[in-house]
Structures are given as C-alpha cells and as structure tokens.
C-alpha positions as a Python dict, from the first residue, in 0.01 Angstrom:
ca = {
    (1, 'M'): (0, 0, 0),
    (2, 'P'): (167, -180, 295),
    (3, 'L'): (-15, -145, 627),
    (4, 'S'): (132, 76, 900),
    (5, 'L'): (278, -98, 1203),
    (6, 'M'): (-15, 35, 1408),
    (7, 'Q'): (-264, -123, 1165),
    (8, 'Q'): (-75, -451, 1181),
    (9, 'W'): (-96, -435, 1560),
    (10, 'G'): (-469, -355, 1539),
    (11, 'I'): (-428, -12, 1707),
    (12, 'K'): (-635, 280, 1576),
    (13, 'P'): (-441, 612, 1571),
    (14, 'D'): (-618, 879, 1776),
    (15, 'I'): (-569, 1255, 1801),
    (16, 'A'): (-283, 1219, 2049),
    (17, 'I'): (-94, 990, 1807),
    (18, 'Y'): (-142, 1226, 1513),
    (19, 'S'): (-41, 1526, 1727),
    (20, 'A'): (279, 1344, 1827),
    (21, 'F'): (347, 1258, 1461),
    (22, 'I'): (311, 1629, 1374),
    (23, 'T'): (588, 1703, 1628),
    (24, 'V'): (814, 1454, 1449),
    (25, 'C'): (734, 1628, 1118),
    (26, 'A'): (818, 1969, 1273),
    (27, 'K'): (1157, 1846, 1394),
    (28, 'T'): (1248, 1676, 1065),
    (29, 'G'): (1144, 1949, 821),
    (30, 'Q'): (855, 1740, 684),
    (31, 'F'): (590, 2009, 706),
    (32, 'D'): (378, 1885, 416),
    (33, 'S'): (342, 1545, 578),
    (34, 'A'): (196, 1712, 889),
    (35, 'W'): (-30, 1946, 694),
    (36, 'Q'): (-172, 1658, 485),
    (37, 'L'): (-329, 1522, 803),
    (38, 'V'): (-566, 1819, 823),
    (39, 'C'): (-570, 1963, 471),
    (40, 'G'): (-460, 1694, 226),
    (41, 'D'): (-656, 1494, -31),
    (42, 'K'): (-729, 1233, 236),
    (43, 'P'): (-727, 1420, 568),
    (44, 'V'): (-758, 1215, 888),
    (45, 'M'): (-878, 1506, 1107),
    (46, 'A'): (-1134, 1736, 947),
    (47, 'P'): (-1467, 1900, 1038),
    (48, 'H'): (-1663, 1636, 839),
    (49, 'L'): (-1475, 1340, 991),
    (50, 'P'): (-1536, 1168, 1324),
    (51, 'L'): (-1178, 1259, 1429),
    (52, 'K'): (-1139, 1631, 1489),
    (53, 'A'): (-817, 1812, 1577),
    (54, 'D'): (-784, 1958, 1927),
    (55, 'S'): (-587, 2252, 2068),
    (56, 'I'): (-272, 2039, 2110),
    (57, 'T'): (-288, 1950, 1738),
    (58, 'C'): (-308, 2322, 1664),
    (59, 'M'): (-11, 2408, 1889),
    (60, 'N'): (197, 2134, 1725),
    (61, 'L'): (98, 2250, 1376),
    (62, 'L'): (202, 2606, 1468),
    (63, 'T'): (539, 2476, 1591),
    (64, 'A'): (579, 2300, 1255),
    (65, 'C'): (486, 2625, 1073),
    (66, 'A'): (747, 2817, 1278),
    (67, 'E'): (1018, 2556, 1217),
    (68, 'T'): (960, 2556, 841),
    (69, 'G'): (866, 2923, 790),
    (70, 'R'): (508, 2864, 672),
    (71, 'F'): (303, 3176, 745),
    (72, 'T'): (9, 3116, 507),
    (73, 'E'): (-81, 2784, 666),
    (74, 'A'): (-48, 2926, 1019),
    (75, 'K'): (-281, 3211, 922),
    (76, 'S'): (-541, 2978, 771),
    (77, 'L'): (-524, 2772, 1091),
    (78, 'V'): (-568, 3059, 1340),
    (79, 'L'): (-719, 3357, 1158),
    (80, 'G'): (-871, 3223, 834),
    (81, 'D'): (-892, 3446, 530),
    (82, 'G'): (-1060, 3781, 591),
    (83, 'A'): (-1061, 3871, 221),
    (84, 'T'): (-1269, 3567, 123),
    (85, 'A'): (-1445, 3542, 460),
    (86, 'T'): (-1318, 3185, 497),
    (87, 'A'): (-1344, 3065, 855),
    (88, 'S'): (-1017, 2952, 1013),
    (89, 'L'): (-956, 2578, 1049),
    (90, 'M'): (-985, 2622, 1425),
    (91, 'Q'): (-1330, 2777, 1388),
    (92, 'Q'): (-1433, 2492, 1158),
    (93, 'W'): (-1315, 2244, 1422),
    (94, 'G'): (-1501, 2438, 1693),
    (95, 'I'): (-1179, 2525, 1882),
    (96, 'N'): (-1148, 2869, 2039),
    (97, 'P'): (-794, 3011, 2011),
    (98, 'D'): (-654, 3094, 2353),
    (99, 'V'): (-353, 3302, 2461),
    (100, 'A'): (-113, 3008, 2407),
    (101, 'I'): (-233, 2966, 2046),
    (102, 'Y'): (-194, 3337, 1968),
    (103, 'S'): (150, 3340, 2135),
    (104, 'A'): (258, 3047, 1914),
    (105, 'F'): (119, 3228, 1608),
    (106, 'I'): (330, 3533, 1702),
    (107, 'T'): (640, 3310, 1690),
    (108, 'V'): (547, 3204, 1335),
    (109, 'C'): (510, 3574, 1242),
    (110, 'A'): (852, 3652, 1394),
    (111, 'K'): (1017, 3375, 1194),
    (112, 'T'): (849, 3465, 865),
    (113, 'G'): (894, 3844, 862),
    (114, 'Q'): (524, 3911, 928),
    (115, 'F'): (567, 4146, 1223),
    (116, 'D'): (258, 4357, 1149),
    (117, 'R'): (34, 4048, 1163),
    (118, 'A'): (162, 3971, 1510),
    (119, 'W'): (126, 4328, 1632),
    (120, 'Q'): (-231, 4350, 1506),
    (121, 'L'): (-331, 4082, 1755),
    (122, 'V'): (-268, 4329, 2038),
    (123, 'C'): (-282, 4671, 1872),
    (124, 'G'): (-478, 4642, 1547),
    (125, 'D'): (-827, 4763, 1451),
    (126, 'K'): (-969, 4435, 1578),
    (127, 'P'): (-732, 4315, 1850),
    (128, 'V'): (-790, 3969, 1998),
    (129, 'M'): (-597, 4030, 2322),
    (130, 'A'): (-652, 4369, 2483),
    (131, 'P'): (-721, 4514, 2828),
    (132, 'H'): (-1094, 4557, 2748),
    (133, 'L'): (-1131, 4203, 2606),
    (134, 'P'): (-1182, 3878, 2796),
    (135, 'L'): (-857, 3745, 2644),
    (136, 'K'): (-551, 3916, 2786),
    (137, 'A'): (-191, 3862, 2680),
    (138, 'D'): (42, 3691, 2927),
    (139, 'S'): (418, 3707, 2986),
    (140, 'I'): (486, 3448, 2712),
    (141, 'T'): (295, 3663, 2461),
    (142, 'C'): (518, 3956, 2562),
    (143, 'M'): (839, 3754, 2525),
    (144, 'N'): (727, 3631, 2181),
    (145, 'L'): (633, 3985, 2073),
    (146, 'L'): (976, 4109, 2185),
    (147, 'A'): (1141, 3830, 1983),
    (148, 'A'): (935, 3948, 1684),
    (149, 'C'): (1041, 4311, 1749),
    (150, 'A'): (1407, 4203, 1757),
    (151, 'E'): (1374, 4005, 1433),
    (152, 'A'): (1201, 4294, 1255),
    (153, 'G'): (1404, 4578, 1412),
    (154, 'R'): (1096, 4744, 1565),
    (155, 'Y'): (1205, 4951, 1863),
    (156, 'A'): (899, 5178, 1900),
    (157, 'E'): (663, 4882, 1943),
    (158, 'A'): (895, 4710, 2193),
    (159, 'K'): (913, 5033, 2394),
    (160, 'S'): (535, 5076, 2399),
    (161, 'L'): (506, 4715, 2514),
    (162, 'V'): (759, 4729, 2800),
    (163, 'L'): (809, 5095, 2897),
    (164, 'G'): (512, 5283, 2752),
    (165, 'D'): (536, 5637, 2617),
    (166, 'G'): (572, 5924, 2862),
    (167, 'D'): (230, 5946, 3029),
    (168, 'T'): (90, 5642, 2848),
    (169, 'A'): (114, 5322, 3050),
    (170, 'S'): (294, 5036, 2876),
    (171, 'L'): (83, 4760, 2724),
    (172, 'M'): (218, 4525, 2991),
    (173, 'Q'): (94, 4757, 3265),
    (174, 'Q'): (-245, 4781, 3093),
    (175, 'W'): (-263, 4400, 3084),
    (176, 'G'): (-159, 4383, 3452),
    (177, 'I'): (166, 4198, 3371),
    (178, 'K'): (473, 4283, 3576),
    (179, 'A'): (788, 4307, 3365),
    (180, 'D'): (1053, 4071, 3506),
    (181, 'V'): (1425, 4026, 3434),
    (182, 'A'): (1354, 3801, 3134),
    (183, 'T'): (1132, 4071, 2980),
    (184, 'Y'): (1394, 4343, 3026),
    (185, 'N'): (1665, 4112, 2889),
    (186, 'A'): (1457, 4057, 2574),
    (187, 'F'): (1399, 4434, 2546),
    (188, 'I'): (1779, 4493, 2570),
    (189, 'T'): (1819, 4260, 2270),
    (190, 'V'): (1573, 4475, 2072),
    (191, 'C'): (1772, 4787, 2174),
    (192, 'A'): (2099, 4622, 2062),
    (193, 'K'): (1950, 4535, 1722),
    (194, 'T'): (1796, 4878, 1663),
    (195, 'G'): (2079, 5109, 1770),
    (196, 'Q'): (1900, 5222, 2087),
    (197, 'F'): (2185, 5164, 2329),
    (198, 'D'): (2092, 5442, 2572),
    (199, 'S'): (1746, 5297, 2619),
    (200, 'A'): (1899, 4965, 2726),
    (201, 'W'): (2158, 5127, 2954),
    (202, 'Q'): (1893, 5337, 3128),
    (203, 'L'): (1742, 5015, 3263),
    (204, 'V'): (2046, 4958, 3483),
    (205, 'C'): (2211, 5301, 3511),
    (206, 'G'): (1951, 5567, 3434),
    (207, 'D'): (1777, 5820, 3660),
    (208, 'K'): (1507, 5561, 3725),
    (209, 'P'): (1672, 5221, 3684),
    (210, 'V'): (1450, 4911, 3693),
    (211, 'M'): (1729, 4662, 3776),
    (212, 'A'): (1981, 4779, 4036),
    (213, 'P'): (2152, 4642, 4349),
    (214, 'H'): (1916, 4839, 4576),
    (215, 'L'): (1600, 4731, 4389),
    (216, 'P'): (1405, 4408, 4427),
    (217, 'L'): (1477, 4332, 4061),
    (218, 'I'): (1843, 4249, 4009),
    (219, 'A'): (2005, 4187, 3671),
    (220, 'N'): (2135, 3837, 3594),
    (221, 'R'): (2411, 3689, 3376),
    (222, 'I'): (2191, 3703, 3063),
    (223, 'T'): (2128, 4076, 3126),
    (224, 'C'): (2505, 4127, 3130),
    (225, 'L'): (2561, 3930, 2810),
    (226, 'N'): (2281, 4118, 2633),
    (227, 'L'): (2416, 4454, 2754),
    (228, 'L'): (2765, 4360, 2628),
    (229, 'T'): (2615, 4270, 2289),
    (230, 'A'): (2451, 4615, 2289),
    (231, 'C'): (2785, 4775, 2389),
    (232, 'A'): (2961, 4595, 2103),
    (233, 'E'): (2697, 4700, 1849),
    (234, 'A'): (2721, 5064, 1961),
    (235, 'G'): (3098, 5067, 2022),
    (236, 'R'): (3053, 5166, 2388),
    (237, 'Y'): (3370, 5064, 2568),
    (238, 'A'): (3334, 5275, 2886),
    (239, 'E'): (2998, 5120, 2973),
    (240, 'A'): (3123, 4767, 2906),
    (241, 'K'): (3422, 4831, 3134),
    (242, 'S'): (3203, 4965, 3416),
    (243, 'L'): (2985, 4657, 3377),
    (244, 'V'): (3262, 4395, 3388),
    (245, 'L'): (3569, 4557, 3548),
    (246, 'G'): (3444, 4869, 3728),
    (247, 'D'): (3576, 5226, 3703),
    (248, 'G'): (3883, 5408, 3823),
    (249, 'D'): (4185, 5271, 4008),
    (250, 'G'): (4316, 5265, 4363),
    (251, 'D'): (4116, 5473, 4612),
    (252, 'T'): (3875, 5603, 4350),
    (253, 'A'): (3792, 5255, 4215),
    (254, 'T'): (3422, 5177, 4181),
    (255, 'A'): (3317, 4812, 4192),
    (256, 'S'): (3187, 4680, 3863),
    (257, 'L'): (2811, 4655, 3819),
    (258, 'M'): (2847, 4277, 3804),
    (259, 'K'): (3020, 4277, 4143),
    (260, 'Q'): (2745, 4497, 4286),
    (261, 'W'): (2487, 4252, 4148),
    (262, 'D'): (2691, 3963, 4285),
    (263, 'I'): (2733, 3801, 3940),
    (264, 'K'): (3062, 3622, 3874),
    (265, 'P'): (3199, 3688, 3524),
    (266, 'D'): (3263, 3369, 3326),
    (267, 'V'): (3424, 3283, 2992),
    (268, 'A'): (3125, 3400, 2791),
    (269, 'I'): (3125, 3737, 2971),
    (270, 'Y'): (3499, 3794, 2916),
    (271, 'N'): (3472, 3692, 2552),
    (272, 'A'): (3182, 3933, 2505),
    (273, 'F'): (3388, 4208, 2672),
    (274, 'I'): (3681, 4140, 2437),
    (275, 'K'): (3441, 4172, 2143),
    (276, 'V'): (3342, 4517, 2272),
    (277, 'C'): (3713, 4615, 2290),
    (278, 'I'): (3759, 4503, 1929),
    (279, 'K'): (3445, 4678, 1801),
    (280, 'A'): (3516, 4999, 1994),
    (281, 'K'): (3879, 4991, 1869),
    (282, 'E'): (3984, 5008, 2232),
    (283, 'L'): (4190, 4695, 2215),
    (284, 'G'): (4504, 4866, 2345),
    (285, 'T'): (4314, 4994, 2649),
    (286, 'G'): (4129, 4667, 2692),
    (287, 'I'): (4449, 4466, 2686),
    (288, 'W'): (4577, 4658, 2990),
    (289, 'Y'): (4302, 4492, 3188),
    (290, 'L'): (4359, 4151, 3038),
    (291, 'E'): (4605, 4050, 3309),
    (292, 'E'): (4346, 4146, 3570),
    (293, 'I'): (4090, 3932, 3387),
    (294, 'I'): (4330, 3640, 3348),
    (295, 'N'): (4414, 3645, 3721),
    (296, 'K'): (4046, 3585, 3791),
    (297, 'C'): (4022, 3298, 3543),
    (298, 'N'): (4101, 2932, 3562),
    (299, 'M'): (4329, 2779, 3300),
    (300, 'S'): (4061, 2670, 3052),
    (301, 'T'): (3909, 3016, 3061),
    (302, 'L'): (4250, 3164, 2990),
    (303, 'S'): (4294, 2942, 2683),
    (304, 'Q'): (3957, 3054, 2545),
    (305, 'I'): (4047, 3420, 2592),
    (306, 'H'): (4379, 3357, 2416),
    (307, 'A'): (4197, 3189, 2128),
    (308, 'Q'): (3979, 3501, 2093),
    (309, 'L'): (4265, 3750, 2121),
    (310, 'A'): (4545, 3582, 1926),
    (311, 'P'): (4394, 3657, 1582),
    (312, 'L'): (4402, 4030, 1668),
    (313, 'E'): (4781, 4002, 1691),
    (314, 'K'): (4808, 3868, 1333),
    (315, 'D'): (5156, 4010, 1274),
    (316, 'N'): (5295, 3880, 1603),
    (317, 'F'): (5108, 3549, 1596),
    (318, 'A'): (5418, 3328, 1562),
    (319, 'S'): (5609, 3499, 1844),
    (320, 'M'): (5293, 3494, 2057),
    (321, 'I'): (5263, 3116, 2009),
    (322, 'D'): (5633, 3063, 2084),
    (323, 'K'): (5610, 3278, 2396),
    (324, 'G'): (5288, 3100, 2496),
    (325, 'I'): (5463, 2761, 2470),
    (326, 'T'): (5739, 2874, 2709),
    (327, 'Q'): (5475, 3017, 2946),
    (328, 'G'): (5291, 2685, 2946),
    (329, 'I'): (4977, 2822, 2779),
    (330, 'Y'): (5016, 2624, 2455),
    (331, 'K'): (5113, 2259, 2418),
    (332, 'K'): (5454, 2209, 2258),
    (333, 'N'): (5313, 2066, 1935),
    (334, 'V'): (5020, 2320, 1930),
    (335, 'G'): (4784, 2062, 1782),
    (336, 'L'): (5019, 1925, 1514),
    (337, 'M'): (5097, 1554, 1485),
    (338, 'N'): (5189, 1335, 1185),
    (339, 'H'): (5095, 1588, 911),
    (340, 'C'): (4759, 1648, 1089),
    (341, 'I'): (4641, 1960, 1278),
    (342, 'D'): (4382, 1896, 1550),
    (343, 'L'): (4178, 2213, 1612),
    (344, 'H'): (4019, 2101, 1940),
    (345, 'M'): (4099, 2336, 2230),
    (346, 'D'): (4247, 2061, 2450),
    (347, 'K'): (4492, 1955, 2178),
    (348, 'I'): (4632, 2308, 2147),
    (349, 'F'): (4620, 2452, 2499),
    (350, 'E'): (4775, 2321, 2818),
    (351, 'G'): (4539, 2270, 3109),
    (352, 'D'): (4227, 2279, 2890),
    (353, 'S'): (4033, 2004, 3059),
    (354, 'G'): (3870, 1716, 2878),
    (355, 'D'): (3547, 1745, 3079),
    (356, 'G'): (3326, 1821, 2781),
    (357, 'T'): (3520, 2134, 2687),
    (358, 'H'): (3744, 1919, 2465),
    (359, 'I'): (3469, 1907, 2205),
    (360, 'R'): (3505, 2284, 2157),
    (361, 'G'): (3706, 2388, 1856),
    (362, 'V'): (3915, 2705, 1833),
    (363, 'P'): (3762, 3012, 1659),
    (364, 'L'): (3795, 3009, 1278),
    (365, 'A'): (4025, 3316, 1275),
    (366, 'F'): (4263, 3138, 1513),
    (367, 'A'): (4250, 2816, 1308),
    (368, 'K'): (4353, 2998, 988),
    (369, 'L'): (4655, 3161, 1157),
    (370, 'L'): (4755, 2833, 1321),
    (371, 'F'): (4754, 2656, 982),
    (372, 'C'): (4986, 2926, 838),
    (373, 'Y'): (5209, 2907, 1148),
    (374, 'H'): (5255, 2531, 1117),
    (375, 'K'): (5292, 2532, 738),
    (376, 'Q'): (5565, 2793, 759),
    (377, 'N'): (5753, 2674, 1068),
    (378, 'N'): (5693, 2307, 1129),
    (379, 'E'): (5524, 2110, 854),
    (380, 'P'): (5493, 2219, 490),
    (381, 'N'): (5292, 1904, 401),
    (382, 'I'): (4979, 1914, 613),
    (383, 'T'): (4749, 1642, 480),
    (384, 'S'): (4454, 1649, 724),
    (385, 'I'): (4282, 1876, 974),
    (386, 'I'): (4049, 1767, 1255),
    (387, 'T'): (3782, 2037, 1278),
    (388, 'G'): (3538, 1842, 1496),
    (389, 'Y'): (3169, 1811, 1424),
    (390, 'H'): (3022, 2012, 1711),
    (391, 'G'): (3047, 2363, 1571),
    (392, 'N'): (2767, 2365, 1311),
    (393, 'N'): (3040, 2305, 1049),
    (394, 'T'): (3154, 2670, 1076),
    (395, 'L'): (3512, 2561, 1136),
    (396, 'K'): (3505, 2284, 876),
    (397, 'N'): (3348, 2485, 594),
    (398, 'G'): (3550, 2796, 685),
    (399, 'M'): (3879, 2604, 666),
    (400, 'I'): (3784, 2434, 335),
    (401, 'S'): (3713, 2776, 176),
    (402, 'F'): (4024, 2936, 329),
    (403, 'L'): (4261, 2662, 210),
    (404, 'K'): (4119, 2674, -140),
    (405, 'D'): (4124, 3055, -167),
    (406, 'E'): (4463, 3114, -2),
    (407, 'F'): (4664, 2808, -104),
    (408, 'G'): (4468, 2649, -390),
    (409, 'L'): (4441, 2332, -181),
    (410, 'E'): (4140, 2102, -221),
    (411, 'F'): (4054, 1970, 124),
    (412, 'I'): (3744, 1749, 139),
    (413, 'E'): (3548, 1578, 415),
    (414, 'D'): (3696, 1244, 521),
    (415, 'E'): (3469, 961, 406),
    (416, 'F'): (3472, 791, 747),
    (417, 'N'): (3491, 1091, 981),
    (418, 'S'): (3275, 1395, 907),
    (419, 'G'): (3472, 1599, 1166),
    (420, 'M'): (3794, 1571, 963),
    (421, 'I'): (3902, 1723, 631),
    (422, 'V'): (4174, 1565, 417),
    (423, 'L'): (4381, 1681, 122),
    (424, 'S'): (4212, 1553, -191),
    (425, 'K'): (4416, 1300, -397),
    (426, 'S'): (4407, 1525, -704),
    (427, 'A'): (4576, 1803, -508),
    (428, 'H'): (4878, 1590, -409),
}
C-alpha cells in the first residue's frame, strides 16, 4: 500500500490531524471513513491504543453523524447501549460528555427523527441535564431542542421549554436561562410548523407580549420572517398586513409593527408577505397595497416582486410583460437572444443590478410562463435555456421536467456548461 504523504514527510498524525480529517469526511459524505478511525478493523484511536480520542474528536464525529443521518453510531458514541450494558465509546476513552456534546447529539436526533431520545436528555427518567444536576443545559441546547421540536412537529415540548405551563416555570427558567430573541424566533418556527399560530402571535401582540417596542426585548428581521411564514401556513392575512403595512388608512392609520420596531422591510419580507396574500387567497386585497410597497422599493426589489407576482396572473401574463416593457420594468428582449432564453434576473429586468444579484434566477413558475410567452410570440425554435447553477438545480431540473411533460421536448444539460440546458439532437 503506498505511504501517505505524511508518512513520506516523516510526520506522525496526532489526534488533531485525525479530528480535522473527520471534519473533511463529514463535509464530503464519507462517514464510514471517519468511523473507521475509531471503530474499524484497524482503528487508530481506541481505548487499547496509545492514541485516544478527545472531546474535539467526539464533536467532529457527531457533526459527521448529523450530516449523514447516522443515529446508531452517535448513540454508541455518547450513550452506549443500555440494553446490553455496553459502555459508550466516550466512557471507554475516559471522556465525560459535557453540555456541548449533548447539544451536538440533540442535533443528530433532530436530523434522524429521534426526537424522544433528545428529549430524554432533559426530561426523561434519567436526565443528564436538569436543574438538580451539576450539568445544566445552556442556550445552545435550547436552540437545538427547538430545532428538534420543529423537525418532529412537537409543540407541547417546545412550549414547556420556552413558556412553561400555566403555574409551572418553563425549563429555561428552571435552568436559569433567559430566553432571547433567537429563542423566541425558533419557537415561532415550531408554532408555524404545528398549526399554533396564536401562540406565536401572542409573543408580539398578546396580553403579555415578550417582544414589543416598549419592552427591552425587541423583535428583529428574522422574527418578522418567521411570523410571516406562520401567517402563510395559517392563512392569516390581517396579522401579516399589520406586521408589514400597518392597519387602517388616513387619520386612523396605525404604524406597522415593523415600523414600531424600527425594522426596514426588504425584498425577503415583501416576498414573504406576498406568499401570505396567495395562501390566504387575499391576493386582490394584497395587490391594492402593492403600489405602496413598490414605492418603498428600489428597482431590483421591484423586479423580484414582479417575478413572484407575475405567475399569479397566468392568463394576463403576455399583456403584463408587454405593459412591463413599456413601463421600463422588463428589458425589450425579456431574456431572449439567438434562440436562447437567459433566466437570470438581470437579463430579464431593467435596473436589476449586476452586483451579485445577477446570479439569481427567476422563480420556476415565472420561467415556465416566460418560455411559453417567447415560444408563442417571438421564437418558436428555442434551442437552449440558461438556468444558472446557483439555485440548487431547482430551476434547471424544473424546466427539464416541464419541457418534457408539456411539449415533449428533450432538453439536457450542456456538456460544457452545467448551468445551461440544450435541446437534445434527437429532439430536433
């Protein structure tokens, strides 16, 4: 077997080197390669060897378990096997798990659908972190538990963690941890995923709000995005409007919550608001306020809002594009040149700057309608489409499926440019 470069250089790998190698394995989906180091046929770190793993090794192994969804290995590392009374690897190495280790283990549980295992660490028959124990959870534990609650749709546990039950203090209070904005934001996500909208809204607008303009704790942009997600899930248009645009008109107008919190709405906020309008079937009402929104936006924001809204006007799409060209919203060629459609925002919209935003593609729904628009009005023989390679292939794969299903066209990835699809020769 050829020697490693380190052997050739006469350098002996130590624990730090192996721990760093485990991180590489975690990021490249090579879990088995990492696990072999501690549990293979020829381990390099083991209780009977001179080289023993340390707590950083354990943290890195847990990250690898989370990345690759390996619960069994994470359990054997941290907890061992109760049924066979097998000590955990950490016990065998003489390493005491601390709060950071348990918090990392909770993340593995969240990613592998093992919520109950995570919850037992704080609320089981034999908890390892509890108010009466030397080891107490910290704010990272709480954030990781909330992520696990969101993944598993467990509202009751999230509530007992953050808010408590009636007269019972919350777990966080019992542990002496003050809930901050990040904690409440994570709790709002749990509410959104479990249909508990009112519980989320109470945090900012209830009888006893915890984040409000007059309180030391003020919501931030993430709070607003998470609340809008919750509004969309629950179809709550009125609350979304009071959050982003305020209530009433003229003399009776109330400033929006965001204004009261001194948070400036941005593209993401407006897009999230539009999604609420769509979900709550309040698009007609929402559109009335669109001009107000657009007046507050710069040009590139406007183009992104258009890209979100245009697909909702399916039947009027062509006239909307034509009108948009005369208004200077769309470029005259709307992304079409030499039988090729370019789906990047800055190739379709006027004034969409090239300062990094050019790598953003249009939403898939918009791309489909634009293809039909061009095929019908401007260019029946479209031979290639630039989808870009920044959008996790959503646009590329979505367009390939759409063109096949709707038009029987075989578009395939260009052999030299993965961000472009071309009409396959056989389809000509």
